[in-house]
PDB file of C-alpha atoms in Angstrom:
ATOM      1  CA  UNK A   1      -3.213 166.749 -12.436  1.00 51.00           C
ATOM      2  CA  UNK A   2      -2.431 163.087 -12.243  1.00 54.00           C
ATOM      3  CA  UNK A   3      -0.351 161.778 -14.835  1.00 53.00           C
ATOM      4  CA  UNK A   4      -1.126 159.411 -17.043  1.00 53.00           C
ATOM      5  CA  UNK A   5      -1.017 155.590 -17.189  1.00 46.00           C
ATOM      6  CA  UNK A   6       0.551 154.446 -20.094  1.00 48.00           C
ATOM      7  CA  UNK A   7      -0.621 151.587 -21.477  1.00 49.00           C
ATOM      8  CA  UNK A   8       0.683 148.084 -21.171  1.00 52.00           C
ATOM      9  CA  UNK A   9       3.488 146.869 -23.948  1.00 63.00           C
ATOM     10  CA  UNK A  10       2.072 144.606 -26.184  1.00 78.00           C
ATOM     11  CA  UNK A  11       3.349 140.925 -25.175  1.00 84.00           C
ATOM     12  CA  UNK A  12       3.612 137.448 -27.614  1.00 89.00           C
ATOM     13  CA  UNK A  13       1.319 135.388 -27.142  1.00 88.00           C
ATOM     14  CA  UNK A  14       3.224 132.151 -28.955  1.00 90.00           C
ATOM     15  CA  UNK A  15       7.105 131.360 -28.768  1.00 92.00           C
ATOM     16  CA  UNK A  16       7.122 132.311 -32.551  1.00 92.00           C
ATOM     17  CA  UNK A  17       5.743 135.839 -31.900  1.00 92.00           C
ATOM     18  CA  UNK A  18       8.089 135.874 -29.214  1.00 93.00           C
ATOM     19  CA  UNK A  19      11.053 135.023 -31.048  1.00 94.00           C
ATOM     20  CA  UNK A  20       9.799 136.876 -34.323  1.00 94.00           C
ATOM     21  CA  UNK A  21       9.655 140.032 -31.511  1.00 94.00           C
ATOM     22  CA  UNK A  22      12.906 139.373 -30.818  1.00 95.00           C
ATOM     23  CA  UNK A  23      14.690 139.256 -33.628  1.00 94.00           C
ATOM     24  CA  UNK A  24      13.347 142.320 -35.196  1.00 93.00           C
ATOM     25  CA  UNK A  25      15.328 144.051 -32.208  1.00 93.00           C
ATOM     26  CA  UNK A  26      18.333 141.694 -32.667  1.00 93.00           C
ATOM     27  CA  UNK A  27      20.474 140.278 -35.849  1.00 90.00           C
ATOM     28  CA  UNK A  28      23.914 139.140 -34.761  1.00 90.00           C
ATOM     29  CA  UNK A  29      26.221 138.710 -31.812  1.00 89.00           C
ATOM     30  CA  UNK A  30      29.137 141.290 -30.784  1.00 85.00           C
ATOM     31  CA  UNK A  31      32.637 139.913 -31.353  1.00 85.00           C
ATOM     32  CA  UNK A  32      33.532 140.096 -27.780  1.00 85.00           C
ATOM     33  CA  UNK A  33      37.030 137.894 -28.143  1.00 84.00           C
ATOM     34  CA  UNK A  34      40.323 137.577 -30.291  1.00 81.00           C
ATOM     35  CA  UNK A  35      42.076 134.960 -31.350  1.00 74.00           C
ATOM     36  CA  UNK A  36      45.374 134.404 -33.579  1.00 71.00           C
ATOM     37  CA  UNK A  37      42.844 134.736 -36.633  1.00 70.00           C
ATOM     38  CA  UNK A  38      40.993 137.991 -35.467  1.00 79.00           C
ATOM     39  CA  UNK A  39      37.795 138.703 -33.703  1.00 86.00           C
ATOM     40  CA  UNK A  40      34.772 136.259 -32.414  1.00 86.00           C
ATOM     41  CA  UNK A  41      31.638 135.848 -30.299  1.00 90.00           C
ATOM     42  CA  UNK A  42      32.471 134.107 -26.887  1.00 91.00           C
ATOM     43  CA  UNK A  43      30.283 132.070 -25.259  1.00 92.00           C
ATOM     44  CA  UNK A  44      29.460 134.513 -23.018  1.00 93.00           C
ATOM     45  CA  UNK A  45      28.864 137.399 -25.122  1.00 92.00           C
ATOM     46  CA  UNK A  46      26.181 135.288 -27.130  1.00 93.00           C
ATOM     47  CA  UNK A  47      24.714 134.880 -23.523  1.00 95.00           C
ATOM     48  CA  UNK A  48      24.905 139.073 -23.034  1.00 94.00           C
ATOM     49  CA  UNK A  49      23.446 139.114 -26.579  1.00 94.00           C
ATOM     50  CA  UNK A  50      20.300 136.342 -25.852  1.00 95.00           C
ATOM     51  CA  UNK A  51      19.586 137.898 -22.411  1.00 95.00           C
ATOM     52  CA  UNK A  52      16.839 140.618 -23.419  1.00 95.00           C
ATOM     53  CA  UNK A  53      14.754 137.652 -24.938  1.00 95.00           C
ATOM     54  CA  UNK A  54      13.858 137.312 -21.454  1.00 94.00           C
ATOM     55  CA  UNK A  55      11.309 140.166 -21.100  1.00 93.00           C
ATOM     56  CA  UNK A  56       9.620 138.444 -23.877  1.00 93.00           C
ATOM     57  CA  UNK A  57       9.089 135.157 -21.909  1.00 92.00           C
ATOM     58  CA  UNK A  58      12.417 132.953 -23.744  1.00 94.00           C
ATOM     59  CA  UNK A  59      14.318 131.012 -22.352  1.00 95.00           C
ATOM     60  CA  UNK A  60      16.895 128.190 -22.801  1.00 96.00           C
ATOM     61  CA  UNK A  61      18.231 125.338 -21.369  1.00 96.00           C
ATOM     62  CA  UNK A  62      21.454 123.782 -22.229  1.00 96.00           C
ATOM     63  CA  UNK A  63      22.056 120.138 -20.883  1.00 96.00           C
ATOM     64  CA  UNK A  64      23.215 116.756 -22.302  1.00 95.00           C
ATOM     65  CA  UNK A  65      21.857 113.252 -23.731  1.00 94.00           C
ATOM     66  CA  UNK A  66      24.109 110.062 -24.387  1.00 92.00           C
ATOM     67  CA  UNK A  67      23.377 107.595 -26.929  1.00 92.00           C
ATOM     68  CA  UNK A  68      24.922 104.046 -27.764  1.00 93.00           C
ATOM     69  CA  UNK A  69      25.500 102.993 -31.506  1.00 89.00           C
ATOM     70  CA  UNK A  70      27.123  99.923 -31.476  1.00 89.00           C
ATOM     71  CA  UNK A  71      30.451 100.033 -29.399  1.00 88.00           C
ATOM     72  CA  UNK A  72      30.768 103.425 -29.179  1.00 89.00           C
ATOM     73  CA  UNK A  73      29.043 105.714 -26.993  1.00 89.00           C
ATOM     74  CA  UNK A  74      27.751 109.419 -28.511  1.00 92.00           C
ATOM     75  CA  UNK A  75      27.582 112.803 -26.624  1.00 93.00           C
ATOM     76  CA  UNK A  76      24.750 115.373 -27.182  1.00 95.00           C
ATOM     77  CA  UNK A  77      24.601 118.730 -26.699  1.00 96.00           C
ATOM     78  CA  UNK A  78      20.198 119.510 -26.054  1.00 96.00           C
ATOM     79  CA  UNK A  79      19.016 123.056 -26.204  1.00 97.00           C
ATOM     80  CA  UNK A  80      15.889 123.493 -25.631  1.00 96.00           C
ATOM     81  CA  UNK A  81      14.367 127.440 -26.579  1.00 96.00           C
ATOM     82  CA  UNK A  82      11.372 127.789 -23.964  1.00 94.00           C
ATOM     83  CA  UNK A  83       8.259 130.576 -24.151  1.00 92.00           C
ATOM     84  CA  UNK A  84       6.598 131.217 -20.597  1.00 86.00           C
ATOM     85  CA  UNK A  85       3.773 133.409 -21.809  1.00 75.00           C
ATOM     86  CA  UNK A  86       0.485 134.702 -20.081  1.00 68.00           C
ATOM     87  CA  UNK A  87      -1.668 132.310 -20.632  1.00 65.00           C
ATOM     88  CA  UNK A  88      -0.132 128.407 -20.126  1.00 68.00           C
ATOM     89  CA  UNK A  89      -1.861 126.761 -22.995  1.00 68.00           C
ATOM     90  CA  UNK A  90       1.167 128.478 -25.224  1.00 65.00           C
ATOM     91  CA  UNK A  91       3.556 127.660 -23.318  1.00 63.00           C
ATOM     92  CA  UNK A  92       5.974 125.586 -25.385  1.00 84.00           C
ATOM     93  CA  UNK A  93       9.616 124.921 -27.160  1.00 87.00           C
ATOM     94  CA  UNK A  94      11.987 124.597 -29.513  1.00 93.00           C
ATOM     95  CA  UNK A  95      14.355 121.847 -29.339  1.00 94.00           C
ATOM     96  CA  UNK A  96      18.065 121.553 -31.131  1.00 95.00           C
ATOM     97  CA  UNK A  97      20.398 118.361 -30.780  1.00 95.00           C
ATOM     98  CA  UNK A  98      24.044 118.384 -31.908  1.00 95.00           C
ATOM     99  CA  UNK A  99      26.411 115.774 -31.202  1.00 93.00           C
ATOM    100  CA  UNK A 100      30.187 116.580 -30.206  1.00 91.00           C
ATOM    101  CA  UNK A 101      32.738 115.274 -32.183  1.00 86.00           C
ATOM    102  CA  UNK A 102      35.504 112.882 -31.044  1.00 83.00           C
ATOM    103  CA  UNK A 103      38.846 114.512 -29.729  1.00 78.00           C
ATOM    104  CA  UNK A 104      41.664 114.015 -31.885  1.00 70.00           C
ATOM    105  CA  UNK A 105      43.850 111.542 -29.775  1.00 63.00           C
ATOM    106  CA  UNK A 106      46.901 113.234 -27.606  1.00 60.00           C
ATOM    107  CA  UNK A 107      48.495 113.290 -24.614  1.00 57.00           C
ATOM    108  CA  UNK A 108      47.172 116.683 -22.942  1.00 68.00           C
ATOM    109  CA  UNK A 109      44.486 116.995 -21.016  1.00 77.00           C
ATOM    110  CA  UNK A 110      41.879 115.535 -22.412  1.00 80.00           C
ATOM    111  CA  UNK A 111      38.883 117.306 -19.504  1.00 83.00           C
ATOM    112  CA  UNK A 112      40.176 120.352 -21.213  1.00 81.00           C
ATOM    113  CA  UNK A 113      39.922 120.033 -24.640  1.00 82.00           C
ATOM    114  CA  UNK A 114      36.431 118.256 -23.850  1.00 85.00           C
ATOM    115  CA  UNK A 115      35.512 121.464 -21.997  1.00 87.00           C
ATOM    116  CA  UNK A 116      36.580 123.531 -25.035  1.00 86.00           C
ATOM    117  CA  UNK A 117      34.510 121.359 -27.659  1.00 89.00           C
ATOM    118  CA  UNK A 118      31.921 121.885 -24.937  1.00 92.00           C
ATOM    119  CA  UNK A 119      32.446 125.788 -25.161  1.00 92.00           C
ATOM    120  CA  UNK A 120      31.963 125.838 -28.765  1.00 89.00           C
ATOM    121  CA  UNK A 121      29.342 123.692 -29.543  1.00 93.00           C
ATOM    122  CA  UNK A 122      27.046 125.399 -26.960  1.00 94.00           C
ATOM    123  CA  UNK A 123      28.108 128.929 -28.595  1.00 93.00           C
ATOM    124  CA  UNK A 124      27.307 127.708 -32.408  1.00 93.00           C
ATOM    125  CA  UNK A 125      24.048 126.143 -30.772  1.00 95.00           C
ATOM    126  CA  UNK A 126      22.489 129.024 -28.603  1.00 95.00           C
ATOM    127  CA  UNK A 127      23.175 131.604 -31.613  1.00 95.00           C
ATOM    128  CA  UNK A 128      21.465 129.307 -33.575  1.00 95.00           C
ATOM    129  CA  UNK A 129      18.209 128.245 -31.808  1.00 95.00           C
ATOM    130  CA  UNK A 130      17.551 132.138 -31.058  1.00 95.00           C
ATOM    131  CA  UNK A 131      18.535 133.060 -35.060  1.00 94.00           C
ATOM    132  CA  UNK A 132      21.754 135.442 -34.096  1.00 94.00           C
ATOM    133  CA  UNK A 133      24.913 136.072 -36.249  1.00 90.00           C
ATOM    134  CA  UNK A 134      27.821 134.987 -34.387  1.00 78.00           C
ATOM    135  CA  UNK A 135      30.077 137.726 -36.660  1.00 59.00           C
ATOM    136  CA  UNK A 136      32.792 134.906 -36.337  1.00 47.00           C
ATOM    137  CA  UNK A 137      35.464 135.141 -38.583  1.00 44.00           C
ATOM    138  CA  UNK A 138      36.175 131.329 -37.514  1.00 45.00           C
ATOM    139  CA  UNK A 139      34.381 129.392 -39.971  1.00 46.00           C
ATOM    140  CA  UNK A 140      36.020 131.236 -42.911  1.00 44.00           C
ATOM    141  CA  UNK A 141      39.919 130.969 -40.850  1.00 46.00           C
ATOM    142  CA  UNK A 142      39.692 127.332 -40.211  1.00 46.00           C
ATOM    143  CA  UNK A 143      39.493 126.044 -44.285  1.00 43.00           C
ATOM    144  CA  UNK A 144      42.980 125.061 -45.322  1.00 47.00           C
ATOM    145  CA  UNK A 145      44.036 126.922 -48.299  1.00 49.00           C
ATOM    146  CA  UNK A 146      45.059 124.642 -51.018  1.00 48.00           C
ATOM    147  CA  UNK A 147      48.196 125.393 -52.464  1.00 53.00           C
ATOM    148  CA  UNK A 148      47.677 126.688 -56.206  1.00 54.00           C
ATOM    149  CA  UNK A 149      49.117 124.556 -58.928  1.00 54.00           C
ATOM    150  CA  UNK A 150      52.143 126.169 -60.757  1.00 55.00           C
ATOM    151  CA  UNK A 151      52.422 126.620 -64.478  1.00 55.00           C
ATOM    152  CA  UNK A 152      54.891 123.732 -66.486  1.00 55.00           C
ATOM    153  CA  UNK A 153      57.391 125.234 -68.253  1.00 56.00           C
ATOM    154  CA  UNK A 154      58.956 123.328 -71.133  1.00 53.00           C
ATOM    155  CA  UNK A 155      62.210 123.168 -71.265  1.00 55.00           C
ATOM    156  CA  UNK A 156      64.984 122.168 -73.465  1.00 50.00           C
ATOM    157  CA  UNK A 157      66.686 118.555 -72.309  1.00 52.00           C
ATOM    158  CA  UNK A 158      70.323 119.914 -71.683  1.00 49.00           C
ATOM    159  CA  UNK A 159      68.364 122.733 -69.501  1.00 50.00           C
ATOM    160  CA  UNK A 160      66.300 120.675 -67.947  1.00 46.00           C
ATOM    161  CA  UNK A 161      69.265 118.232 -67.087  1.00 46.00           C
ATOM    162  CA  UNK A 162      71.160 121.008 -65.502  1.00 48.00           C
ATOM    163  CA  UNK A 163      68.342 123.096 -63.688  1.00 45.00           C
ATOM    164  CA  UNK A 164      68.593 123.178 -59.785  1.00 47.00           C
ATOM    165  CA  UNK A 165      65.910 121.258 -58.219  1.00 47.00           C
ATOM    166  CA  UNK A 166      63.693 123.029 -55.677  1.00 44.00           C
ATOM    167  CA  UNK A 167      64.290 122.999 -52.208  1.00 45.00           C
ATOM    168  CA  UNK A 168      61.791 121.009 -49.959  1.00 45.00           C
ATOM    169  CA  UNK A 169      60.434 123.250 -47.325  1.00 46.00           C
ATOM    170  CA  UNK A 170      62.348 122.793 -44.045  1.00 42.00           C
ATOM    171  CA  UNK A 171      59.565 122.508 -41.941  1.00 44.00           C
ATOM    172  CA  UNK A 172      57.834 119.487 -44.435  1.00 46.00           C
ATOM    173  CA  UNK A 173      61.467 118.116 -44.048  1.00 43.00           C
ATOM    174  CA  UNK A 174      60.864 117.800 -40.457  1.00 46.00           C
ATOM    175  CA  UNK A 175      57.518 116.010 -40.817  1.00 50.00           C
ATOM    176  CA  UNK A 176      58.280 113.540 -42.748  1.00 49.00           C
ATOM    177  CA  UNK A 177      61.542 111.412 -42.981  1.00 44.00           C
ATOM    178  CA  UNK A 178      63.330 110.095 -46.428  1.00 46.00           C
ATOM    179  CA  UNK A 179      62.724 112.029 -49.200  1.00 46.00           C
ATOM    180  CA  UNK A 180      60.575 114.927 -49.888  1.00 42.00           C
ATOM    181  CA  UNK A 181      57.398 114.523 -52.795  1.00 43.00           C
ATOM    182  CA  UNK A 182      58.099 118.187 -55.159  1.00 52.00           C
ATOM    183  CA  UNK A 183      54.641 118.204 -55.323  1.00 52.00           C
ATOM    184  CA  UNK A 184      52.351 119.467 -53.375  1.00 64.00           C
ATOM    185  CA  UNK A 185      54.337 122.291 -50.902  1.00 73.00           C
ATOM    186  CA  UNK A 186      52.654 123.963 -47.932  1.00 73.00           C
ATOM    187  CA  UNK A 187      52.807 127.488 -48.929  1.00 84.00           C
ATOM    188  CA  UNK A 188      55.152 130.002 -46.587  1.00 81.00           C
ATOM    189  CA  UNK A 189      52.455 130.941 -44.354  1.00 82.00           C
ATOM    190  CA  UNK A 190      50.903 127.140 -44.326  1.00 80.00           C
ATOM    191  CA  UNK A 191      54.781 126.312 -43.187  1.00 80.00           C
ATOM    192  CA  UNK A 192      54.982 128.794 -40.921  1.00 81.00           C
ATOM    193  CA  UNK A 193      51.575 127.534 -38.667  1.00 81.00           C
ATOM    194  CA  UNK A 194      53.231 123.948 -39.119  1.00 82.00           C
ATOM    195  CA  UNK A 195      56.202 124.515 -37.512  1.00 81.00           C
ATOM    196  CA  UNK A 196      54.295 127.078 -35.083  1.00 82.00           C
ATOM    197  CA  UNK A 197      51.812 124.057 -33.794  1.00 79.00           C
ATOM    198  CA  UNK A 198      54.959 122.097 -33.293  1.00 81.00           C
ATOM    199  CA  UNK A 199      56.920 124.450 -31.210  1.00 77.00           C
ATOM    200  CA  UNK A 200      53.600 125.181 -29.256  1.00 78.00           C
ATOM    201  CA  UNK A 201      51.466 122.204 -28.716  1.00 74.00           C
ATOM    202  CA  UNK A 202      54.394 118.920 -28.814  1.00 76.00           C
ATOM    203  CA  UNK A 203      51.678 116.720 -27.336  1.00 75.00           C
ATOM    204  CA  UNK A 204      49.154 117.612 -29.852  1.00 76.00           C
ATOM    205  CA  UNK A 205      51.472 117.268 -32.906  1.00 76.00           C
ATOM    206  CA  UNK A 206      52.240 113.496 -31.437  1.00 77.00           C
ATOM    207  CA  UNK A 207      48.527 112.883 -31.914  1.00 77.00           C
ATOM    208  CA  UNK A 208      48.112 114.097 -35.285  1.00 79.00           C
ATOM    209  CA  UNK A 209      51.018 112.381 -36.507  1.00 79.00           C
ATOM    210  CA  UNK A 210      49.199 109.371 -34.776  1.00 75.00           C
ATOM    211  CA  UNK A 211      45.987 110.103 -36.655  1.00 76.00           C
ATOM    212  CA  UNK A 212      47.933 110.434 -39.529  1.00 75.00           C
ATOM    213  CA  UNK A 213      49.219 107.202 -39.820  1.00 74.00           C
ATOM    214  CA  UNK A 214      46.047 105.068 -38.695  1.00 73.00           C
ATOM    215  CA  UNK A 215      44.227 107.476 -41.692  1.00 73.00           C
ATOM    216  CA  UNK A 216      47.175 106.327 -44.221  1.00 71.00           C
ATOM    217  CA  UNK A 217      48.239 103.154 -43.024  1.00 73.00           C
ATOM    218  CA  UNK A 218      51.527 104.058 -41.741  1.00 70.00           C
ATOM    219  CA  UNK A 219      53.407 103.344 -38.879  1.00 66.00           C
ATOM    220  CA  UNK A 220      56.643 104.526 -36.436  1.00 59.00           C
ATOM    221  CA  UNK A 221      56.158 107.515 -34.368  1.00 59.00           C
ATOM    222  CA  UNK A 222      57.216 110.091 -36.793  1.00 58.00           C
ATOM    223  CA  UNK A 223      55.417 110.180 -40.606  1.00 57.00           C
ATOM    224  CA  UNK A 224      57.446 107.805 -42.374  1.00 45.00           C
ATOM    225  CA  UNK A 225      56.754 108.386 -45.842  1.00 51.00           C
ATOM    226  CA  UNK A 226      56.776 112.182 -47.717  1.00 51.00           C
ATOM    227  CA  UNK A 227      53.147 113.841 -47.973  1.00 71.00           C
ATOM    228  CA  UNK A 228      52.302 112.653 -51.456  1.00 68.00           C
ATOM    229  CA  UNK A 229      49.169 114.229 -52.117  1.00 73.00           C
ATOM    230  CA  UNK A 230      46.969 117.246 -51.349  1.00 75.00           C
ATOM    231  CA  UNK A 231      44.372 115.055 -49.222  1.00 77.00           C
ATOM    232  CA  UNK A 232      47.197 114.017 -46.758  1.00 77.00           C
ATOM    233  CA  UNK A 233      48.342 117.632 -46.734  1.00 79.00           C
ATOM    234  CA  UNK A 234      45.067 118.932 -45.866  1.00 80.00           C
ATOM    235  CA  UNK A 235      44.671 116.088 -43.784  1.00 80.00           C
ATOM    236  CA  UNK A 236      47.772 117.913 -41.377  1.00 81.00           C
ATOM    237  CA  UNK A 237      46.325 121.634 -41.885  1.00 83.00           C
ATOM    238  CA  UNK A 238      43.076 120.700 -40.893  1.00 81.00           C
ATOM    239  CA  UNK A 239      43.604 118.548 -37.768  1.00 81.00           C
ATOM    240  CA  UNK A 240      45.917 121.593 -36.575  1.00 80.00           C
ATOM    241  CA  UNK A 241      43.268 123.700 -37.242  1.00 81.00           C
ATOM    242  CA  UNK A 242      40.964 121.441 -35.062  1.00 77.00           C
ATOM    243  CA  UNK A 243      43.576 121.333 -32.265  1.00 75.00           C
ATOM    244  CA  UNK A 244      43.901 125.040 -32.172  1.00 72.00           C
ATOM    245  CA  UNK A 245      39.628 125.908 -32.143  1.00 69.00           C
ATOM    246  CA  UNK A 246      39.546 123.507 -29.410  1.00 66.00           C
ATOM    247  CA  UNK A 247      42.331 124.742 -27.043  1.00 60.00           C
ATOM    248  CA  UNK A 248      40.984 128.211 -27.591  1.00 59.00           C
TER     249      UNK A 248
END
């Protein structure tokens, strides 16, 4: 006895029943790489993880538009979400523009880290257009902690007069040159990735310290002055931070 034909799977007719099809069957992205922070989705495991949208007639395109404001010309990252269904008149898209930031000024190679801004902004983007989880612990490691504000304690004048002052951290010491602000410290571990970033990336530490001084108004090669505040402190930790996602 012949066997059966079974009957045709239902397909989408529109790119939102596609999509909605989709994503029933699929909620985040694997964390397919590891960095000094922990796990994340690489760009090519949110390509593994997009790829069975493709029996449902997606697809996506990934190119790039330029725009001129002013002086200053702007790069844009275009992805486009397409349907290719059964019958043409749904055939249609989604479209997603994000522009890439500027590079923090240095010395390396700048194709590089513009191939590793690249990298990332088409991973945040194609995760996004198709509604995925990247499971990325990335966004939550790359916020500078700030460092909490320690209690007062009074204290009697002859005490006071003869307490021992605190010792500057040694790796704050080599950031800046003349004397060290009390207030505020980089914590041990905040230290630690300072002096880490140094030792690893010289180049890239010259162009913060650069950035740091055209944000502050200071000049020489080195920070001149002592970090006086948290903003310039969080100013350091979070072009480091930068530095670091895009060399990844």
């Amino acid at each position: 006895m012949p066997a059966k034909k079974e009957p045709d799977k239902l397909l989408p007719k529109t790119i939102e029943e596609a999509l909605a099809m989709f994503q029933m069957e699929h909620h985040a992205a694997g964390k397919d790489g590891k960095a000094n922070y922990g796990f994340y989705t690489t760009l090519a495991g949110g390509l593994n993880a997009v790829q069975p949208a493709t029996h449902l007639g997606l697809s996506h395109t990934q190119t790039f538009n330029y725009e001129v404001v002013g002086d200053k010309v702007i790069t844009i990252l275009k992805t486009r979400l397409l349907f290719t269904g059964e019958d043409r008149d749904y055939d249609t898209l989604i479209e997603s523009d994000l522009v890439i930031p500027d590079l923090v000024p240095n010395r390396g190679n700048i194709m590089q880290a513009l191939g590793s801004a690249i990298t990332y902004a088409r991973r945040y983007s194609l995760l996004a257009i198709y509604g995925l989880a990247g499971d990325d612990d990335d966004a939550e490691g790359s916020a500078p902690v700030a460092t909490p504000a320690k209690k007062e304690i009074a204290r009697s004048p002859a005490r006071g007069a003869n307490a021992r002052q605190a010792k500057p951290s040694s790796v704050a010491h080599e950031m800046v040159t003349g004397k060290v602000a009390d207030t505020p410290k980089f914590t041990q571990s905040q230290s630690n990735q300072v002096q880490k970033f140094m030792s690893a990336h010289p180049d890239g530490w010259e162009g913060i310290v650069k950035a740091f001084n055209d944000e502050f108004n200071k000049t020489g090669d080195k920070i001149s002055q002592s970090i006086t505040n948290q903003e310039q402190m969080n100013f350091i930790l979070e072009r480091i931070t930068g530095y670091e996602n895009l060399s990844r």
